[in-house]
PDB file of C-alpha atoms in Angstrom:
ATOM      1  CA  MET W  15      54.169  20.832  21.880  1.00 50.00           C
ATOM      2  CA  LEU W  16      51.301  20.945  24.281  1.00 48.00           C
ATOM      3  CA  LYS W  17      53.587  19.790  27.037  1.00 53.00           C
ATOM      4  CA  LEU W  18      56.005  22.600  26.355  1.00 50.00           C
ATOM      5  CA  PHE W  19      53.271  25.201  26.754  1.00 50.00           C
ATOM      6  CA  LYS W  20      52.180  23.613  29.952  1.00 54.00           C
ATOM      7  CA  LEU W  21      55.692  23.743  31.169  1.00 51.00           C
ATOM      8  CA  LEU W  22      56.045  27.388  30.250  1.00 51.00           C
ATOM      9  CA  SER W  23      52.802  28.168  31.944  1.00 56.00           C
ATOM     10  CA  ASN W  24      54.383  27.291  35.191  1.00 62.00           C
ATOM     11  CA  LYS W  25      55.622  30.771  36.236  1.00 63.00           C
ATOM     12  CA  ARG W  26      57.920  29.662  38.969  1.00 67.00           C
ATOM     13  CA  LEU W  27      59.723  27.265  36.707  1.00 66.00           C
ATOM     14  CA  PHE W  28      59.962  29.884  34.013  1.00 66.00           C
ATOM     15  CA  ILE W  29      61.542  32.447  36.345  1.00 73.00           C
ATOM     16  CA  LEU W  30      63.982  29.867  37.594  1.00 71.00           C
ATOM     17  CA  LEU W  31      65.051  28.926  34.085  1.00 70.00           C
ATOM     18  CA  PHE W  32      65.372  32.616  33.086  1.00 70.00           C
ATOM     19  CA  THR W  33      67.453  33.428  36.120  1.00 75.00           C
ATOM     20  CA  LEU W  34      69.693  30.437  35.500  1.00 72.00           C
ATOM     21  CA  VAL W  35      70.242  31.407  31.887  1.00 68.00           C
ATOM     22  CA  LEU W  36      70.938  35.049  32.876  1.00 68.00           C
ATOM     23  CA  PHE W  37      73.370  33.928  35.544  1.00 64.00           C
ATOM     24  CA  ILE W  38      75.262  31.754  33.081  1.00 67.00           C
ATOM     25  CA  VAL W  39      75.410  34.600  30.574  1.00 60.00           C
ATOM     26  CA  VAL W  40      76.651  37.098  33.186  1.00 60.00           C
ATOM     27  CA  MET W  41      79.223  34.646  34.518  1.00 61.00           C
ATOM     28  CA  GLY W  42      80.475  33.998  31.054  1.00 59.00           C
ATOM     29  CA  PHE W  43      80.613  37.693  30.312  1.00 55.00           C
ATOM     30  CA  SER W  44      82.419  38.506  33.558  1.00 55.00           C
ATOM     31  CA  LEU W  45      84.985  35.747  33.208  1.00 53.00           C
ATOM     32  CA  GLY W  46      85.900  36.766  29.734  1.00 54.00           C
ATOM     33  CA  THR W  47      88.839  39.038  28.841  1.00 53.00           C
ATOM     34  CA  ARG W  48      87.700  42.709  28.929  1.00 53.00           C
ATOM     35  CA  LYS W  49      89.345  46.049  28.537  1.00 53.00           C
ATOM     36  CA  ALA W  50      86.551  48.095  30.069  1.00 55.00           C
ATOM     37  CA  LEU W  51      83.690  47.741  32.517  1.00 53.00           C
ATOM     38  CA  SER W  52      80.199  47.101  31.271  1.00 58.00           C
ATOM     39  CA  TRP W  53      77.586  49.815  31.593  1.00 54.00           C
ATOM     40  CA  PRO W  54      75.812  48.053  34.485  1.00 58.00           C
ATOM     41  CA  GLU W  55      79.111  47.871  36.380  1.00 55.00           C
ATOM     42  CA  ASN W  56      79.881  51.482  35.565  1.00 55.00           C
ATOM     43  CA  PHE W  57      76.405  52.496  36.662  1.00 54.00           C
ATOM     44  CA  LEU W  58      76.664  50.503  39.872  1.00 55.00           C
ATOM     45  CA  ARG W  59      80.130  51.841  40.700  1.00 56.00           C
ATOM     46  CA  ASP W  60      79.221  55.465  39.927  1.00 54.00           C
ATOM     47  CA  THR W  61      76.060  55.201  41.958  1.00 60.00           C
ATOM     48  CA  THR W  62      77.922  53.703  44.899  1.00 57.00           C
ATOM     49  CA  GLY W  63      80.654  56.358  44.694  1.00 54.00           C
ATOM     50  CA  PHE W  64      78.120  59.170  44.586  1.00 53.00           C
ATOM     51  CA  VAL W  65      76.224  57.819  47.582  1.00 53.00           C
ATOM     52  CA  GLN W  66      79.480  57.379  49.519  1.00 53.00           C
ATOM     53  CA  SER W  67      80.579  60.931  48.703  1.00 55.00           C
ATOM     54  CA  VAL W  68      77.220  62.326  49.791  1.00 54.00           C
ATOM     55  CA  PHE W  69      77.568  60.723  53.216  1.00 51.00           C
ATOM     56  CA  TYR W  70      81.363  60.809  53.579  1.00 51.00           C
ATOM     57  CA  LYS W  71      81.937  64.547  53.121  1.00 55.00           C
ATOM     58  CA  PRO W  72      79.462  65.742  55.770  1.00 59.00           C
ATOM     59  CA  ALA W  73      80.722  63.027  58.096  1.00 51.00           C
ATOM     60  CA  GLY W  74      84.292  64.242  57.451  1.00 53.00           C
ATOM     61  CA  TYR W  75      83.295  67.825  58.160  1.00 55.00           C
ATOM     62  CA  VAL W  76      81.583  66.863  61.398  1.00 54.00           C
ATOM     63  CA  ALA W  77      84.521  64.714  62.480  1.00 54.00           C
ATOM     64  CA  GLY W  78      86.923  67.537  61.573  1.00 56.00           C
ATOM     65  CA  LEU W  79      84.822  70.027  63.547  1.00 55.00           C
ATOM     66  CA  PHE W  80      84.981  67.918  66.696  1.00 56.00           C
ATOM     67  CA  GLU W  81      88.697  67.384  66.138  1.00 63.00           C
ATOM     68  CA  ASP W  82      89.247  71.155  65.765  1.00 60.00           C
ATOM     69  CA  ILE W  83      87.251  71.789  68.942  1.00 64.00           C
ATOM     70  CA  GLY W  84      89.430  69.282  70.755  1.00 62.00           C
ATOM     71  CA  ASN W  85      92.546  70.946  69.337  1.00 70.00           C
ATOM     72  CA  LEU W  86      91.313  74.385  70.453  1.00 69.00           C
ATOM     73  CA  HIS W  87      90.803  73.076  73.964  1.00 69.00           C
ATOM     74  CA  ASP W  88      94.326  71.640  73.969  1.00 74.00           C
ATOM     75  CA  LEU W  89      95.726  74.903  72.589  1.00 75.00           C
ATOM     76  CA  ALA W  90      93.919  76.888  75.275  1.00 71.00           C
ATOM     77  CA  LYS W  91      95.403  74.689  78.001  1.00 73.00           C
ATOM     78  CA  GLU W  92      98.839  74.880  76.408  1.00 76.00           C
ATOM     79  CA  ASN W  93      98.559  78.669  76.098  1.00 70.00           C
ATOM     80  CA  GLU W  94      97.579  78.949  79.753  1.00 63.00           C
ATOM     81  CA  SER W  95     100.500  76.759  80.745  1.00 68.00           C
ATOM     82  CA  LEU W  96     102.878  78.884  78.665  1.00 70.00           C
ATOM     83  CA  LYS W  97     101.576  82.065  80.278  1.00 59.00           C
ATOM     84  CA  ILE W  98     102.234  80.616  83.724  1.00 60.00           C
ATOM     85  CA  THR W  99     105.707  79.541  82.630  1.00 66.00           C
ATOM     86  CA  VAL W 100     106.491  83.000  81.260  1.00 61.00           C
ATOM     87  CA  ALA W 101     105.254  84.632  84.472  1.00 58.00           C
ATOM     88  CA  GLN W 102     107.383  82.283  86.559  1.00 60.00           C
ATOM     89  CA  TYR W 103     110.381  82.927  84.315  1.00 64.00           C
ATOM     90  CA  THR W 104     109.949  86.695  84.623  1.00 57.00           C
ATOM     91  CA  ARG W 105     109.713  86.441  88.397  1.00 58.00           C
ATOM     92  CA  ASP W 106     112.695  84.092  88.626  1.00 63.00           C
ATOM     93  CA  LYS W 107     114.708  86.330  86.299  1.00 63.00           C
ATOM     94  CA  ALA W 108     114.011  89.369  88.466  1.00 60.00           C
ATOM     95  CA  THR W 109     114.926  87.400  91.591  1.00 63.00           C
ATOM     96  CA  TYR W 110     118.094  86.140  89.926  1.00 72.00           C
ATOM     97  CA  ASN W 111     119.125  89.657  88.877  1.00 66.00           C
ATOM     98  CA  PHE W 112     118.530  90.964  92.391  1.00 61.00           C
ATOM     99  CA  ILE W 113     120.504  88.135  94.010  1.00 75.00           C
ATOM    100  CA  GLN W 114     123.306  88.481  91.473  1.00 73.00           C
ATOM    101  CA  ALA W 115     123.615  92.242  92.096  1.00 71.00           C
ATOM    102  CA  GLU W 116     123.517  91.738  95.854  1.00 73.00           C
ATOM    103  CA  ASN W 117     126.106  88.963  95.598  1.00 71.00           C
ATOM    104  CA  GLU W 118     128.454  91.163  93.565  1.00 74.00           C
ATOM    105  CA  GLN W 119     128.079  93.956  96.130  1.00 72.00           C
ATOM    106  CA  LEU W 120     128.770  91.599  99.029  1.00 71.00           C
ATOM    107  CA  LYS W 121     131.795  90.147  97.242  1.00 67.00           C
ATOM    108  CA  LYS W 122     133.103  93.654  96.686  1.00 70.00           C
ATOM    109  CA  GLN W 123     132.583  94.505 100.337  1.00 68.00           C
ATOM    110  CA  LEU W 124     134.138  91.221 101.444  1.00 64.00           C
ATOM    111  CA  GLU W 125     137.286  91.925  99.446  1.00 64.00           C
ATOM    112  CA  PHE W 126     137.400  95.416 100.928  1.00 61.00           C
ATOM    113  CA  THR W 127     136.993  94.305 104.524  1.00 57.00           C
ATOM    114  CA  LYS W 128     139.469  91.475 103.996  1.00 58.00           C
ATOM    115  CA  ALA W 129     142.092  93.959 102.859  1.00 58.00           C
ATOM    116  CA  GLN W 130     141.314  96.222 105.816  1.00 58.00           C
ATOM    117  CA  LYS W 131     141.497  93.344 108.303  1.00 55.00           C
ATOM    118  CA  GLU W 132     144.924  92.418 107.018  1.00 56.00           C
ATOM    119  CA  LYS W 133     146.082  95.936 107.881  1.00 57.00           C
ATOM    120  CA  TYR W 134     144.059  96.751 110.991  1.00 62.00           C
ATOM    121  CA  ASP W 135     142.429  94.488 113.544  1.00 64.00           C
ATOM    122  CA  TYR W 136     138.850  95.742 113.154  1.00 76.00           C
ATOM    123  CA  GLU W 137     135.528  93.962 112.981  1.00 84.00           C
ATOM    124  CA  TYR W 138     133.127  94.989 110.227  1.00 85.00           C
ATOM    125  CA  HIS W 139     129.349  94.530 110.215  1.00 89.00           C
ATOM    126  CA  ILE W 140     127.327  95.153 107.074  1.00 89.00           C
ATOM    127  CA  ALA W 141     124.161  97.173 107.698  1.00 91.00           C
ATOM    128  CA  GLN W 142     121.161  97.831 105.477  1.00 91.00           C
ATOM    129  CA  VAL W 143     120.117 101.466 105.090  1.00 91.00           C
ATOM    130  CA  VAL W 144     116.548 101.883 106.335  1.00 91.00           C
ATOM    131  CA  SER W 145     116.005 105.565 105.557  1.00 86.00           C
ATOM    132  CA  LEU W 146     117.915 108.653 104.447  1.00 83.00           C
ATOM    133  CA  THR W 147     117.418 112.319 105.395  1.00 77.00           C
ATOM    134  CA  THR W 148     119.161 114.971 103.294  1.00 67.00           C
ATOM    135  CA  GLU W 149     117.895 118.108 105.011  1.00 68.00           C
ATOM    136  CA  PRO W 150     120.603 120.815 105.202  1.00 64.00           C
ATOM    137  CA  SER W 151     120.217 121.037 108.978  1.00 66.00           C
ATOM    138  CA  ASN W 152     120.036 117.288 109.590  1.00 72.00           C
ATOM    139  CA  SER W 153     121.811 115.127 107.052  1.00 77.00           C
ATOM    140  CA  SER W 154     121.584 111.617 108.480  1.00 84.00           C
ATOM    141  CA  LEU W 155     120.449 108.085 107.768  1.00 90.00           C
ATOM    142  CA  VAL W 156     119.152 105.090 109.702  1.00 93.00           C
ATOM    143  CA  ILE W 157     120.608 101.569 109.543  1.00 93.00           C
ATOM    144  CA  ASP W 158     119.171  98.236 110.700  1.00 93.00           C
ATOM    145  CA  LEU W 159     121.814  97.511 113.370  1.00 94.00           C
ATOM    146  CA  GLY W 160     121.225  98.579 116.965  1.00 94.00           C
ATOM    147  CA  SER W 161     122.319  97.989 120.527  1.00 93.00           C
ATOM    148  CA  LYS W 162     121.339  94.322 120.280  1.00 94.00           C
ATOM    149  CA  ASP W 163     124.053  94.033 117.630  1.00 93.00           C
ATOM    150  CA  GLY W 164     126.636  95.758 119.814  1.00 93.00           C
ATOM    151  CA  VAL W 165     126.426  99.146 118.109  1.00 94.00           C
ATOM    152  CA  LYS W 166     127.402 102.166 120.245  1.00 93.00           C
ATOM    153  CA  THR W 167     127.473 105.906 119.694  1.00 91.00           C
ATOM    154  CA  ASN W 168     130.491 107.424 117.891  1.00 90.00           C
ATOM    155  CA  MET W 169     131.269 104.189 116.071  1.00 93.00           C
ATOM    156  CA  SER W 170     132.525 104.942 112.571  1.00 92.00           C
ATOM    157  CA  VAL W 171     130.403 104.082 109.550  1.00 93.00           C
ATOM    158  CA  ILE W 172     132.002 103.608 106.137  1.00 90.00           C
ATOM    159  CA  SER W 173     131.109 102.673 102.585  1.00 87.00           C
ATOM    160  CA  VAL W 174     133.361 100.686 100.281  1.00 84.00           C
ATOM    161  CA  GLU W 175     134.829 103.996  99.066  1.00 86.00           C
ATOM    162  CA  GLY W 176     135.476 105.713 102.389  1.00 88.00           C
ATOM    163  CA  LEU W 177     134.314 107.223 105.695  1.00 92.00           C
ATOM    164  CA  VAL W 178     130.635 108.252 105.753  1.00 92.00           C
ATOM    165  CA  GLY W 179     130.008 109.403 109.303  1.00 92.00           C
ATOM    166  CA  VAL W 180     129.526 108.260 112.903  1.00 93.00           C
ATOM    167  CA  ILE W 181     126.756 106.683 114.950  1.00 93.00           C
ATOM    168  CA  SER W 182     124.914 109.485 116.745  1.00 90.00           C
ATOM    169  CA  GLU W 183     121.911 107.648 118.241  1.00 92.00           C
ATOM    170  CA  VAL W 184     121.284 103.972 119.036  1.00 94.00           C
ATOM    171  CA  SER W 185     118.060 102.081 119.711  1.00 94.00           C
ATOM    172  CA  ASN W 186     117.521  98.370 120.176  1.00 94.00           C
ATOM    173  CA  PHE W 187     117.185  97.520 116.495  1.00 94.00           C
ATOM    174  CA  THR W 188     118.317 100.604 114.548  1.00 94.00           C
ATOM    175  CA  SER W 189     120.922 103.348 114.699  1.00 94.00           C
ATOM    176  CA  THR W 190     121.195 106.877 113.321  1.00 93.00           C
ATOM    177  CA  VAL W 191     124.297 107.834 111.366  1.00 92.00           C
ATOM    178  CA  LYS W 192     125.311 111.516 111.266  1.00 90.00           C
ATOM    179  CA  LEU W 193     127.040 112.133 107.949  1.00 90.00           C
ATOM    180  CA  MET W 194     130.365 113.935 107.534  1.00 89.00           C
ATOM    181  CA  THR W 195     128.487 116.539 105.509  1.00 87.00           C
ATOM    182  CA  MET W 196     127.218 117.850 108.864  1.00 87.00           C
ATOM    183  CA  MET W 197     130.710 118.632 110.215  1.00 90.00           C
ATOM    184  CA  ASP W 198     130.946 122.274 111.315  1.00 88.00           C
ATOM    185  CA  SER W 199     133.666 123.667 113.552  1.00 82.00           C
ATOM    186  CA  ASN W 200     131.308 126.418 114.711  1.00 83.00           C
ATOM    187  CA  ASP W 201     128.535 124.018 115.724  1.00 80.00           C
ATOM    188  CA  PRO W 202     128.908 122.539 119.229  1.00 77.00           C
ATOM    189  CA  ASN W 203     126.567 119.698 118.257  1.00 76.00           C
ATOM    190  CA  SER W 204     128.680 118.709 115.262  1.00 80.00           C
ATOM    191  CA  GLN W 205     130.382 115.344 115.215  1.00 81.00           C
ATOM    192  CA  PRO W 206     133.922 115.280 116.638  1.00 84.00           C
ATOM    193  CA  ALA W 207     136.830 116.380 114.446  1.00 90.00           C
ATOM    194  CA  ILE W 208     138.865 113.693 112.713  1.00 93.00           C
ATOM    195  CA  ALA W 209     142.594 113.396 113.363  1.00 94.00           C
ATOM    196  CA  ALA W 210     144.017 112.686 109.913  1.00 94.00           C
ATOM    197  CA  THR W 211     147.235 111.896 108.095  1.00 93.00           C
ATOM    198  CA  ALA W 212     148.326 110.950 104.566  1.00 93.00           C
ATOM    199  CA  ILE W 213     149.125 107.446 103.333  1.00 90.00           C
ATOM    200  CA  GLY W 214     152.887 107.033 103.085  1.00 88.00           C
ATOM    201  CA  LYS W 215     153.441 110.111 105.252  1.00 90.00           C
ATOM    202  CA  GLU W 216     151.995 108.826 108.508  1.00 87.00           C
ATOM    203  CA  ASN W 217     155.006 109.984 110.566  1.00 87.00           C
ATOM    204  CA  SER W 218     155.269 113.432 109.019  1.00 90.00           C
ATOM    205  CA  THR W 219     151.747 114.617 108.119  1.00 93.00           C
ATOM    206  CA  PHE W 220     149.052 115.583 110.593  1.00 94.00           C
ATOM    207  CA  GLY W 221     145.911 117.710 110.643  1.00 95.00           C
ATOM    208  CA  MET W 222     142.337 117.932 111.911  1.00 95.00           C
ATOM    209  CA  ILE W 223     139.258 117.612 109.687  1.00 95.00           C
ATOM    210  CA  GLN W 224     136.421 119.467 111.365  1.00 91.00           C
ATOM    211  CA  SER W 225     134.244 121.128 108.718  1.00 93.00           C
ATOM    212  CA  TYR W 226     132.471 120.466 105.420  1.00 92.00           C
ATOM    213  CA  ASN W 227     131.632 123.099 102.830  1.00 91.00           C
ATOM    214  CA  GLN W 228     128.086 122.518 101.544  1.00 87.00           C
ATOM    215  CA  GLU W 229     128.701 124.611  98.413  1.00 90.00           C
ATOM    216  CA  THR W 230     132.003 123.132  97.255  1.00 92.00           C
ATOM    217  CA  LYS W 231     131.233 119.676  98.740  1.00 92.00           C
ATOM    218  CA  ARG W 232     134.711 119.516 100.194  1.00 95.00           C
ATOM    219  CA  LEU W 233     136.161 118.807 103.649  1.00 95.00           C
ATOM    220  CA  GLN W 234     138.660 121.160 105.251  1.00 95.00           C
ATOM    221  CA  MET W 235     141.754 119.870 107.039  1.00 95.00           C
ATOM    222  CA  ASP W 236     143.219 122.480 109.412  1.00 92.00           C
ATOM    223  CA  LYS W 237     146.107 122.781 111.907  1.00 92.00           C
ATOM    224  CA  ILE W 238     148.655 121.317 109.496  1.00 94.00           C
ATOM    225  CA  PRO W 239     152.058 122.242 110.998  1.00 92.00           C
ATOM    226  CA  PRO W 240     154.714 124.206 109.078  1.00 89.00           C
ATOM    227  CA  GLY W 241     156.943 122.125 106.822  1.00 89.00           C
ATOM    228  CA  ASP W 242     154.353 119.353 106.580  1.00 93.00           C
ATOM    229  CA  PRO W 243     154.931 117.397 103.313  1.00 94.00           C
ATOM    230  CA  ILE W 244     151.228 117.075 102.540  1.00 95.00           C
ATOM    231  CA  ALA W 245     150.614 117.608  98.805  1.00 95.00           C
ATOM    232  CA  VAL W 246     147.867 117.650  96.202  1.00 95.00           C
ATOM    233  CA  GLY W 247     146.770 114.097  95.324  1.00 95.00           C
ATOM    234  CA  ASP W 248     147.670 112.589  98.707  1.00 95.00           C
ATOM    235  CA  THR W 249     145.160 110.102 100.116  1.00 93.00           C
ATOM    236  CA  ILE W 250     143.990 111.243 103.537  1.00 94.00           C
ATOM    237  CA  VAL W 251     143.087 108.660 106.195  1.00 92.00           C
ATOM    238  CA  SER W 252     142.201 108.756 109.880  1.00 91.00           C
ATOM    239  CA  SER W 253     145.335 108.626 112.052  1.00 88.00           C
ATOM    240  CA  GLY W 254     143.707 106.984 115.066  1.00 86.00           C
ATOM    241  CA  ILE W 255     144.983 109.686 117.407  1.00 86.00           C
ATOM    242  CA  GLY W 256     142.472 110.386 120.135  1.00 79.00           C
ATOM    243  CA  GLY W 257     140.907 106.926 119.879  1.00 75.00           C
ATOM    244  CA  LEU W 258     137.550 108.083 118.515  1.00 84.00           C
ATOM    245  CA  TYR W 259     138.070 107.212 114.861  1.00 89.00           C
ATOM    246  CA  PRO W 260     139.949 103.982 114.116  1.00 87.00           C
ATOM    247  CA  ARG W 261     143.137 104.568 112.169  1.00 87.00           C
ATOM    248  CA  GLY W 262     143.378 103.847 108.468  1.00 86.00           C
ATOM    249  CA  LEU W 263     139.821 104.778 107.441  1.00 89.00           C
ATOM    250  CA  ILE W 264     139.988 106.413 104.024  1.00 90.00           C
ATOM    251  CA  ILE W 265     138.594 109.948 103.996  1.00 94.00           C
ATOM    252  CA  GLY W 266     139.511 111.485 100.635  1.00 94.00           C
ATOM    253  CA  THR W 267     142.201 113.034  98.448  1.00 96.00           C
ATOM    254  CA  VAL W 268     143.885 116.439  98.658  1.00 96.00           C
ATOM    255  CA  ASP W 269     142.559 118.994  96.154  1.00 96.00           C
ATOM    256  CA  SER W 270     144.669 121.928  97.279  1.00 95.00           C
ATOM    257  CA  VAL W 271     146.959 123.138 100.080  1.00 95.00           C
ATOM    258  CA  ALA W 272     147.215 126.751 101.282  1.00 92.00           C
ATOM    259  CA  VAL W 273     148.889 128.618 104.117  1.00 87.00           C
ATOM    260  CA  GLY W 274     146.585 129.394 107.021  1.00 75.00           C
ATOM    261  CA  GLU W 275     145.269 132.769 108.130  1.00 70.00           C
ATOM    262  CA  PHE W 276     148.190 133.643 110.417  1.00 73.00           C
ATOM    263  CA  GLY W 277     150.870 131.835 108.438  1.00 74.00           C
ATOM    264  CA  LEU W 278     151.610 129.404 111.227  1.00 84.00           C
ATOM    265  CA  THR W 279     149.693 126.433 109.882  1.00 90.00           C
ATOM    266  CA  SER W 280     148.383 125.215 106.533  1.00 93.00           C
ATOM    267  CA  THR W 281     144.923 124.212 105.359  1.00 94.00           C
ATOM    268  CA  ALA W 282     144.143 121.408 102.907  1.00 96.00           C
ATOM    269  CA  ILE W 283     140.932 121.008 100.940  1.00 96.00           C
ATOM    270  CA  ILE W 284     139.876 117.360 100.790  1.00 97.00           C
ATOM    271  CA  LYS W 285     137.575 115.749  98.240  1.00 95.00           C
ATOM    272  CA  PRO W 286     135.695 112.961 100.086  1.00 94.00           C
ATOM    273  CA  LYS W 287     136.006 109.462  98.704  1.00 90.00           C
ATOM    274  CA  ALA W 288     132.443 108.657  99.728  1.00 87.00           C
ATOM    275  CA  GLU W 289     130.070 110.397  97.338  1.00 80.00           C
ATOM    276  CA  PHE W 290     127.178 110.529  99.858  1.00 76.00           C
ATOM    277  CA  GLU W 291     124.847 108.862  97.423  1.00 70.00           C
ATOM    278  CA  ASP W 292     121.629 106.921  98.019  1.00 70.00           C
ATOM    279  CA  TRP W 293     123.287 103.974  99.735  1.00 78.00           C
ATOM    280  CA  LYS W 294     121.692 100.553 100.136  1.00 83.00           C
ATOM    281  CA  GLN W 295     124.350  99.088 102.413  1.00 86.00           C
ATOM    282  CA  LEU W 296     127.027 100.504 104.710  1.00 90.00           C
ATOM    283  CA  ILE W 297     129.600  99.054 107.098  1.00 89.00           C
ATOM    284  CA  VAL W 298     129.864  99.712 110.828  1.00 92.00           C
ATOM    285  CA  VAL W 299     133.429  99.536 112.164  1.00 90.00           C
ATOM    286  CA  TYR W 300     133.692  97.671 115.460  1.00 88.00           C
ATOM    287  CA  THR W 301     136.941  98.078 117.385  1.00 75.00           C
ATOM    288  CA  GLU W 302     137.925  95.920 120.316  1.00 61.00           C
ATOM    289  CA  GLU W 303     137.630  98.714 122.860  1.00 51.00           C
ATOM    290  CA  ARG W 304     134.133  99.611 121.543  1.00 42.00           C
ATOM    291  CA  THR W 305     132.666  96.137 121.754  1.00 37.00           C
ATOM    292  CA  GLU W 306     133.750  95.346 125.284  1.00 35.00           C
TER     293      GLU W 306
END
């Protein structure tokens, strides 16, 4: 008995034996079949979960904040890139629309000049309109073709619809076109009269167009001989007589026909085909004798 007390008095040995016994008990308890966790395990697990949640949530918020900042930076770059793309698209769209419209106009003019070339041996040069003056005393425009391009005074200028006027002045790089709206038989400075005929009646219809009525916006064709078959609706074109205006240039259509002042000739009122609008492009008619 005395030996047992001595043994127990040894603290180190006592702690070792107690730990060993506790370990065996815990091992036996853990290895046994259980339906629920013990309270120490529950306590340990709950404590661990709480500590993890305390540190995990703030860490998640911080990580999410940095991630959102990174996303905002990416969105800003993407937004900037999209703005540039939209600007480029808008510019390209405008350019495309302009080129498409210009292409359609050139195709239309090409078909027109092709048809004219098949009928008459003329050379056509497309000119850009530089400026337009619509003053009653000086209705003219300026084109970007000049003497360096072979342009000479009195060359005819037409639109796709019909005759517009003649070249009145020429410089190296530009030319002035006097419009038919300036034709006046009483004005010595007016452009020359146009010898005209009607399509389909070239051998029987003749007259001279030498004036334009500013109020009615109509041309007047005089000196039509008696018995001339000219009629309302006829298409009037230049006859080529006199050599100034090439033949076959469309001028307009007949609105009315009346007997002249002395009953010896008739007068026809012509509605111009060209509407004398704000043109962007016109065509200069080159004839062989003018380009020599």
